[in-house]
PDB file of C-alpha atoms and ligand atoms in Angstrom:
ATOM      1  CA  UNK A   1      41.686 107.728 159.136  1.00  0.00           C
ATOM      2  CA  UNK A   2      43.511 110.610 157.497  1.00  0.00           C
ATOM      3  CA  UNK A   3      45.650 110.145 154.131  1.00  0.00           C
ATOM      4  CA  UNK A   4      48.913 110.967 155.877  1.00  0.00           C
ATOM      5  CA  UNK A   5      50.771 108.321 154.139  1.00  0.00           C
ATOM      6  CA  UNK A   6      51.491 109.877 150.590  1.00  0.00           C
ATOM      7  CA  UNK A   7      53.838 112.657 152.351  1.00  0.00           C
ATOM      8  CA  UNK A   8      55.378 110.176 154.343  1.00  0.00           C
ATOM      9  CA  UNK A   9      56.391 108.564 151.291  1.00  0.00           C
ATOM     10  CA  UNK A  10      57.538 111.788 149.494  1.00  0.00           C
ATOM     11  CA  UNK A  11      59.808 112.477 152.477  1.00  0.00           C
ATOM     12  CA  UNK A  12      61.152 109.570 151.992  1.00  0.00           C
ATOM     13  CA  UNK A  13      61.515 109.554 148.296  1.00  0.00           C
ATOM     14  CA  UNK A  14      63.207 112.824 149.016  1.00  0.00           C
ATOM     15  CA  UNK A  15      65.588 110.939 151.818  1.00  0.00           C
ATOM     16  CA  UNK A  16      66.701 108.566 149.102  1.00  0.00           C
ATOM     17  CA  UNK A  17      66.822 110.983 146.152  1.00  0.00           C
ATOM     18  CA  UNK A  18      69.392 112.726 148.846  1.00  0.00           C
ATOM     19  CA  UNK A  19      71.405 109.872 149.807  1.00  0.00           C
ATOM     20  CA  UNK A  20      72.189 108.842 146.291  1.00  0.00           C
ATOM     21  CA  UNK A  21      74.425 112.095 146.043  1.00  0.00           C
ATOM     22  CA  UNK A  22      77.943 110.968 146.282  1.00  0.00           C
ATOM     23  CA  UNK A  23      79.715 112.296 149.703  1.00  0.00           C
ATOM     24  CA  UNK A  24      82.793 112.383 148.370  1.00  0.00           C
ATOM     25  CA  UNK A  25      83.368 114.788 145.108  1.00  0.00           C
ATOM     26  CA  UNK A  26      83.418 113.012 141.792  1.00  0.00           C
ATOM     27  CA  UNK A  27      86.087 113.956 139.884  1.00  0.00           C
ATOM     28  CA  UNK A  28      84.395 116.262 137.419  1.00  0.00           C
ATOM     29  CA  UNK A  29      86.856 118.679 138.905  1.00  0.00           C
ATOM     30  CA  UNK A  30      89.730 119.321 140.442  1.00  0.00           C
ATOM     31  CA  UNK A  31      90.271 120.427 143.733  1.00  0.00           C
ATOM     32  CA  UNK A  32      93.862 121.632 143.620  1.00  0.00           C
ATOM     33  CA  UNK A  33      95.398 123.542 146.405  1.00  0.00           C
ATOM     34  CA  UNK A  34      97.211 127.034 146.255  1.00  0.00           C
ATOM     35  CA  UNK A  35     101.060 126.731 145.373  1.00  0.00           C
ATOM     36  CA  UNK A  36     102.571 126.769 148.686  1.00  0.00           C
ATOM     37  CA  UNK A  37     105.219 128.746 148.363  1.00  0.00           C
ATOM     38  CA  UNK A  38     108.239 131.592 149.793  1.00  0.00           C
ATOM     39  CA  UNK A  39     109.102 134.107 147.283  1.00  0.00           C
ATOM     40  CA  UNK A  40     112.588 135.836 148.213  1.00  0.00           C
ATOM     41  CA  UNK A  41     114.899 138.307 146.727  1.00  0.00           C
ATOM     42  CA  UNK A  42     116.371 135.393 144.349  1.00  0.00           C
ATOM     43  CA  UNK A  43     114.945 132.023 144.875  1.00  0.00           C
ATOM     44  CA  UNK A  44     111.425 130.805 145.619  1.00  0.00           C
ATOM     45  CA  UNK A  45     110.586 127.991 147.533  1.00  0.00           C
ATOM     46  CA  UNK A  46     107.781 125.735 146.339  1.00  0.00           C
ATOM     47  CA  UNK A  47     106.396 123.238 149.378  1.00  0.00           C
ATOM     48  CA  UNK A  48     103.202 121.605 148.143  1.00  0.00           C
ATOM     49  CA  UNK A  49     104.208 120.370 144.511  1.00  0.00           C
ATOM     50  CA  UNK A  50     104.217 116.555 145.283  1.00  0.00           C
ATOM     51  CA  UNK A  51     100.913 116.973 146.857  1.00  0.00           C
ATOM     52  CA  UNK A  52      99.615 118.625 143.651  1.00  0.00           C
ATOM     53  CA  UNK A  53     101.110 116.257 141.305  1.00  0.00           C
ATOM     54  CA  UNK A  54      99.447 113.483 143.702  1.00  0.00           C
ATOM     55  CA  UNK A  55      96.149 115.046 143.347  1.00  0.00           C
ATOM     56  CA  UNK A  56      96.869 115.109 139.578  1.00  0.00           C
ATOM     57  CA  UNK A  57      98.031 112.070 139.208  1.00  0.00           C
ATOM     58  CA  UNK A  58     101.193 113.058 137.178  1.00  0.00           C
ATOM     59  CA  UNK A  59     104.828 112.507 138.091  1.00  0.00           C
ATOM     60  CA  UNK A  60     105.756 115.342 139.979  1.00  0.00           C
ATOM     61  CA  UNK A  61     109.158 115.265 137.232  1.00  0.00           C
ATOM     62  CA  UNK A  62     107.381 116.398 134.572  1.00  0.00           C
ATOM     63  CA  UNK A  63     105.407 118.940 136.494  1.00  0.00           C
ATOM     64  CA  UNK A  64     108.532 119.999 137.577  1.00  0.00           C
ATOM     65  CA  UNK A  65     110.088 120.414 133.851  1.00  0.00           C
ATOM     66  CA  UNK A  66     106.681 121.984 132.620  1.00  0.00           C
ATOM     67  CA  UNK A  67     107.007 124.845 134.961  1.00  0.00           C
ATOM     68  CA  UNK A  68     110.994 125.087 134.696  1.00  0.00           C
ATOM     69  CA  UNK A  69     110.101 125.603 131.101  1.00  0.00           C
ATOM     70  CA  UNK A  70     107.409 128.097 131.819  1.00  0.00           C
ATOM     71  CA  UNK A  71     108.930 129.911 134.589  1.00  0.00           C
ATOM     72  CA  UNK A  72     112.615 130.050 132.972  1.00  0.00           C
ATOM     73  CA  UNK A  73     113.995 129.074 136.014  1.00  0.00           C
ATOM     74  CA  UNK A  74     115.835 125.798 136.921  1.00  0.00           C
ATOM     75  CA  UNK A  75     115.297 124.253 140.017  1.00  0.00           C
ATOM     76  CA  UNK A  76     116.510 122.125 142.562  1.00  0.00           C
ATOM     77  CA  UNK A  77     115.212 119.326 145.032  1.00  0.00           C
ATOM     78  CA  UNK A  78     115.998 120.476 148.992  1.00  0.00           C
ATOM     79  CA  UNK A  79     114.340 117.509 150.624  1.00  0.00           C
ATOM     80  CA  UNK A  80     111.055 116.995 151.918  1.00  0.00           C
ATOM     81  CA  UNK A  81     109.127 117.660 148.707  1.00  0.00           C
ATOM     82  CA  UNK A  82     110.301 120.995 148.766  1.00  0.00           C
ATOM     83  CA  UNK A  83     111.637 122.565 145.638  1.00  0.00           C
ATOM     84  CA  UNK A  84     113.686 125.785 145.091  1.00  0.00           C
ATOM     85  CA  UNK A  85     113.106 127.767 141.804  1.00  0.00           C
ATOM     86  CA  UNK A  86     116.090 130.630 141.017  1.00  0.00           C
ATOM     87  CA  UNK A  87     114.305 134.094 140.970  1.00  0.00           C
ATOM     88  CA  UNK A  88     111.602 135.599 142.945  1.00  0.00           C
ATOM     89  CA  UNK A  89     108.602 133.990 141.563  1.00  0.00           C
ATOM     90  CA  UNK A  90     104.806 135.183 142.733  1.00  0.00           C
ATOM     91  CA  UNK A  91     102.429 132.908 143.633  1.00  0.00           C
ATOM     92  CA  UNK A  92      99.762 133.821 141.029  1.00  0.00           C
ATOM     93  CA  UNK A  93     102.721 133.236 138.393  1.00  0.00           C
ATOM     94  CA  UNK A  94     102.907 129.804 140.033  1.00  0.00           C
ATOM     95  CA  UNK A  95      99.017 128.935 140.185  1.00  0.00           C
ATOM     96  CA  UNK A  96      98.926 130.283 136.638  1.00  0.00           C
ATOM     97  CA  UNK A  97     101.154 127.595 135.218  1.00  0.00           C
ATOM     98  CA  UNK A  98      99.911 124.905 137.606  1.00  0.00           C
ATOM     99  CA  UNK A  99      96.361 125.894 135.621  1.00  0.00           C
ATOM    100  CA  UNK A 100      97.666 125.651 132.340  1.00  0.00           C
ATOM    101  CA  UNK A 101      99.874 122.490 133.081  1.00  0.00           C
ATOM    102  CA  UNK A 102      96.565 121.258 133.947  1.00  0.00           C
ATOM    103  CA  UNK A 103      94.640 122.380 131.143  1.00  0.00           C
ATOM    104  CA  UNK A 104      97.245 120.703 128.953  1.00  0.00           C
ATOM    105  CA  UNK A 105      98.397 117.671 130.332  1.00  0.00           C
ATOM    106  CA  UNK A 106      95.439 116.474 132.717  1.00  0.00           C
ATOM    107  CA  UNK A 107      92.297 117.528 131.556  1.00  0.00           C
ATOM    108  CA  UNK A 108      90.395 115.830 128.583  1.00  0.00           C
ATOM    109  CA  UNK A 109      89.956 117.944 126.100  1.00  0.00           C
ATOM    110  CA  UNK A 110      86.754 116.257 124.877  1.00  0.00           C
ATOM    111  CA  UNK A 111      84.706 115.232 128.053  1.00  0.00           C
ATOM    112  CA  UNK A 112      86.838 118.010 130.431  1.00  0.00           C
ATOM    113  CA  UNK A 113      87.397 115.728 133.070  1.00  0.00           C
ATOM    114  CA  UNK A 114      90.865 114.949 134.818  1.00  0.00           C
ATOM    115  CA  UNK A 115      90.742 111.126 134.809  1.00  0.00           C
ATOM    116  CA  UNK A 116      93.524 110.758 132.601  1.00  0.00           C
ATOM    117  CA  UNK A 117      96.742 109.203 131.835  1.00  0.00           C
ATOM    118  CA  UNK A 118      99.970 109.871 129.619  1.00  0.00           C
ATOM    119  CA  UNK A 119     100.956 107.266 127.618  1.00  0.00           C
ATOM    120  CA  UNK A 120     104.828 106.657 127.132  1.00  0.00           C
ATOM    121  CA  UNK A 121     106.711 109.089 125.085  1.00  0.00           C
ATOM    122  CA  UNK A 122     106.977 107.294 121.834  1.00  0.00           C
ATOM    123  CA  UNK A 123     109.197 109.299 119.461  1.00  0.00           C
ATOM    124  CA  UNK A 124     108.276 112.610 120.982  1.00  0.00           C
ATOM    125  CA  UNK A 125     104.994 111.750 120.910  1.00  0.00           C
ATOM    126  CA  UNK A 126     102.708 111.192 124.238  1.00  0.00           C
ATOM    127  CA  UNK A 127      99.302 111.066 123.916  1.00  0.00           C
ATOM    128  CA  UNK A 128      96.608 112.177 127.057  1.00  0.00           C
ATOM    129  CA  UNK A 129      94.138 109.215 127.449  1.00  0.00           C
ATOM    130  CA  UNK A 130      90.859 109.783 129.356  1.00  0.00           C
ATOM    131  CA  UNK A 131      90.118 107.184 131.529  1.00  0.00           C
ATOM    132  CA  UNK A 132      86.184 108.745 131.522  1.00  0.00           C
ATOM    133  CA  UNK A 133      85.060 109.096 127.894  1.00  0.00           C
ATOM    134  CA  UNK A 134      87.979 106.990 126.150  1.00  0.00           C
ATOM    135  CA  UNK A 135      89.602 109.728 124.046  1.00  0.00           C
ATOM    136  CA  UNK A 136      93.170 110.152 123.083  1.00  0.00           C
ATOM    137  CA  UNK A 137      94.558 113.277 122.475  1.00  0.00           C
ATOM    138  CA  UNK A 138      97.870 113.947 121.460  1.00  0.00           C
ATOM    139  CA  UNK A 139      99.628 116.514 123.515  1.00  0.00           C
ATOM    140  CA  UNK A 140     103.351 118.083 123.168  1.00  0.00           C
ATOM    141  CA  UNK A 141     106.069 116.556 124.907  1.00  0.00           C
ATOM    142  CA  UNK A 142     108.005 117.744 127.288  1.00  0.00           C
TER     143      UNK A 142
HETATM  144 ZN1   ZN B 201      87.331 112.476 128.197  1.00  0.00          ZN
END
């Protein structure tokens, strides 16, 4: 009989070595979509910003006064997650600030992951905690 058996096994180990990769993306990173949006003369509508503040887990309110901040431009709630910003704003402007609103508010800063949480503004002071590696960083409030 012919030794066969010791690939057999190595498949095998391979099979399992496979399987143990998670399917679904850990959250090392973030998979955030494009800012949906429709730039006119003097508004711009923004479509996908409750989706994005889902996937961040962050009240889409203070997204919302992050990039009014940002942008300079106040805006307004038309229904059905949409927003309108005054101005015509490009969408590279828009995925710009989404980045840094996510460098700043989601990320960790120690461990880099986006498993965090604000704590309550105490006194104009919110702190970022990461739900991965336990650290507390203080941010600035909004
Ligand atoms: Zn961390």
């Amino acid at each position: 009989m012919k030794e066969t058996g010791s690939e057999d096994k190595y498949l095998e180990w391979l099979d399992r070595g496979l399987s143990k990769v998670p399917k679904t993306e850990s959250r090392d990173r973030l998979n955030v979509p494009s800012v949906e949006c429709i730039s006119e003369k003097n508004k711009t509508i923004v479509q996908n910003l409750n989706q994005i503040a889902g996937l961040l887990n962050r009240d889409v309110k203070h997204l919302l006064k992050y990039m009014t901040l940002r942008l300079a431009a106040p805006y307004s709630e038309i229904g059905e997650g949409s927003y309108v910003f005054k101005g015509r704003i490009l969408p590279k402007q828009l995925d710009t600030v989404i980045a840094d609103y996510i460098k700043a508010y989601v990320e960790c800063p120690v461990c880099k992951r986006p498993d965090t949480k604000l704590s309550r503004e105490k006194r104009g002071i919110v702190q970022l905690v990461c739900l991965s590696c336990g650290a507390v960083s203080p941010v600035k409030s909004l």
